[in-house]
C-alpha positions as MATLAB code, in Angstrom:
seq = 'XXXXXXXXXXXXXXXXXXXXXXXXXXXXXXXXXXXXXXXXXXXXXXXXXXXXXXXXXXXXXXXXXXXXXXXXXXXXXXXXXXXXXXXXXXXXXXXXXXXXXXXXXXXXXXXXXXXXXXXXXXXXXXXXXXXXXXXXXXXXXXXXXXXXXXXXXXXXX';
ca = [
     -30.679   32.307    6.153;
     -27.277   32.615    4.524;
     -25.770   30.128    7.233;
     -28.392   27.727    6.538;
     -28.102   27.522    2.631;
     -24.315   26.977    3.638;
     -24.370   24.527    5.665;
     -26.698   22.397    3.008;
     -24.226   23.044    0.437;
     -21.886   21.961    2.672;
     -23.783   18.661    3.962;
     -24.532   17.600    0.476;
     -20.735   17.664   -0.996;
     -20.031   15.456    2.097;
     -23.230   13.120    0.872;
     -22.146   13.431   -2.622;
     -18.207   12.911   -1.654;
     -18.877   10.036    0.811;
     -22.058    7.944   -1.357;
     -21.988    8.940   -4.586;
     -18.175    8.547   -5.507;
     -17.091    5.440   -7.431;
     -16.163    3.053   -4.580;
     -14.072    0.699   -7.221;
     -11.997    3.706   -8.649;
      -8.818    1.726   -9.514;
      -6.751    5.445   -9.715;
      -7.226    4.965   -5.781;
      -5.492    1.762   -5.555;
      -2.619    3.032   -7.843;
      -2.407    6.148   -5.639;
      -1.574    3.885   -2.629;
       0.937    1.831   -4.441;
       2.631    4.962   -6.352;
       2.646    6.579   -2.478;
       4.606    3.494   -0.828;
       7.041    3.625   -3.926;
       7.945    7.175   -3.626;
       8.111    6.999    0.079;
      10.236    3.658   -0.253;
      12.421    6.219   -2.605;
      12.745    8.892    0.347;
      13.411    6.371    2.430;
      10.269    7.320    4.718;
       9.535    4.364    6.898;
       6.646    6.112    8.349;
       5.022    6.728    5.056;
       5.692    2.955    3.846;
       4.044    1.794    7.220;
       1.611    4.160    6.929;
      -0.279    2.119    4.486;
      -0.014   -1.473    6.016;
      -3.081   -2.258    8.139;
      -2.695   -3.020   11.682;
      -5.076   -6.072   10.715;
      -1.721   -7.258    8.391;
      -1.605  -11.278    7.627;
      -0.432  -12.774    5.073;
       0.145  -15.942    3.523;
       3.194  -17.425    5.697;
       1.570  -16.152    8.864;
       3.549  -12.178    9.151;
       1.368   -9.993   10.991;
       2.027   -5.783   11.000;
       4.965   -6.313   13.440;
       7.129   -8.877   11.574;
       6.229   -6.223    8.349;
       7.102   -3.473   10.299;
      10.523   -4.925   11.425;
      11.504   -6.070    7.800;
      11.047   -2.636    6.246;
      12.891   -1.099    9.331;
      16.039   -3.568    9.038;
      16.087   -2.487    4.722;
      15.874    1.201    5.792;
      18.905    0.422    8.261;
      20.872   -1.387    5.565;
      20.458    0.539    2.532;
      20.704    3.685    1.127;
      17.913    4.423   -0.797;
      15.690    2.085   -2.765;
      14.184    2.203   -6.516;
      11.289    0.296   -7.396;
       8.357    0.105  -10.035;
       4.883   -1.809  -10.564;
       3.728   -2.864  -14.046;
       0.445   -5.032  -15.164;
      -1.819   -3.630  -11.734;
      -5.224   -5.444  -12.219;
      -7.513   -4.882   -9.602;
     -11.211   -6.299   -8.418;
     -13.006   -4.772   -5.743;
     -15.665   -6.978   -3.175;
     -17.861   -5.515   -0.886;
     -19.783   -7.229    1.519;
     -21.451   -5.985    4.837;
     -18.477   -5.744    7.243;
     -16.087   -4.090    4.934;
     -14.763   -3.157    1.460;
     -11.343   -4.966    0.192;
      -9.449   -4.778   -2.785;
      -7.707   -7.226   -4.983;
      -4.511   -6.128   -7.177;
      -2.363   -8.058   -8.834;
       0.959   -6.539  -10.143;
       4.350   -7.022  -11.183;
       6.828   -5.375   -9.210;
      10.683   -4.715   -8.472;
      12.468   -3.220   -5.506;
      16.185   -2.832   -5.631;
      18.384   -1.451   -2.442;
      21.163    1.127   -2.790;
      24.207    0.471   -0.665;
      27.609    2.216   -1.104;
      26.407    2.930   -5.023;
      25.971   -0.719   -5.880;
      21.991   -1.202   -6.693;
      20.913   -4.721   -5.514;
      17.772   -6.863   -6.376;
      15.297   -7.156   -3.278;
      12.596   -8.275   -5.155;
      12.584   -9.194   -9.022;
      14.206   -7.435  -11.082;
      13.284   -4.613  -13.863;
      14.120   -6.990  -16.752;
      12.441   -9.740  -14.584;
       9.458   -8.610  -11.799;
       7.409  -10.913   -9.198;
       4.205  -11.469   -9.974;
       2.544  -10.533   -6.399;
      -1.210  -10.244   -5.236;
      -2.115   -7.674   -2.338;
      -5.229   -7.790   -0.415;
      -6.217   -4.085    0.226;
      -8.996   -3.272    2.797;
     -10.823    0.264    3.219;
     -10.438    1.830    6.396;
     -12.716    3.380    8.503;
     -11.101    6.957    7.446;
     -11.824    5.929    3.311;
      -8.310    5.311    2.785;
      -6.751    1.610    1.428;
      -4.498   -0.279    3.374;
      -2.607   -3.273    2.672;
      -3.919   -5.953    4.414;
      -1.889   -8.819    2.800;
       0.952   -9.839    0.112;
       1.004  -12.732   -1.617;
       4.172  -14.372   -3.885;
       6.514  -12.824   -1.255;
       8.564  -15.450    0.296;
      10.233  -13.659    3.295;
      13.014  -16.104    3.569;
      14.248  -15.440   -0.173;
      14.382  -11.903    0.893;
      16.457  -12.338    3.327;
      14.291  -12.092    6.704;
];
């Protein structure tokens, strides 16, 4: 008896956890962002990448690949790396495929080599404005699916 009362407490947390939590909880989408910043920081290219969707296309045509070899040639060339997101707004659309996300931020990412700090993208005192497509994977978590108001050739790729 006591294994059966158990295992209903235990299927209804997972009902509960999995149907009845707020599906457009923008702390979620902040968590993914904050995540790729600090691991940007640590210079983990396996956490950055681990929150870019294999499904990955954005505006000028980059797929995961081409976003997977940028980040790898900035973790060869710098240091370290800083970076910050102000202004997130984010919208949430459903439909009966999937679940995406749409944030727009303002954002800055500047490179450490040999102790000089340079710009990558905007600057604190001046950030890009940049949209990111977000999509819900099969697991729950977000990934980013797109970027928009990068251009890859300003960066330098």
């Amino acid at each position: 008896m006591k294994k059966l009362i158990l295992a209903i407490i235990i299927v209804l947390a997972l009902i509960i956890i999995f149907f009845l939590s707020d599906g457009d909880d923008t702390s979620e989408i902040e968590s993914v962002f904050n995540q790729v910043i600090r691991a940007g920081e640590e210079k983990n290219f396996d956490g950055v990448m681990d929150h870019i969707s294999l499904h990955y296309r954005d505006e000028d045509g980059a797929t995961y690949p081409v976003v997977k070899n940028i980040v790898k040639r900035y973790f060869e060339n710098y240091d370290r790396f800083d970076g910050a997101y102000s202004d997130l707004e984010v919208s949430f659309n459903e439909s009966d495929q999937d679940v995406n996300a749409l944030a727009n931020l303002d954002v800055y990412v500047t490179g450490v080599r040999r102790g000089k700090s340079i710009a990558i993208l905007g600057s604190e005192e001046g950030p890009d404005n940049i949209t990111v497509t977000l999509e819900k994977s099969i697991l729950g978590d977000w990934k980013i699916k797109s970027v928009d108001g990068i251009n890859i050739e300003e960066i330098g790729y």
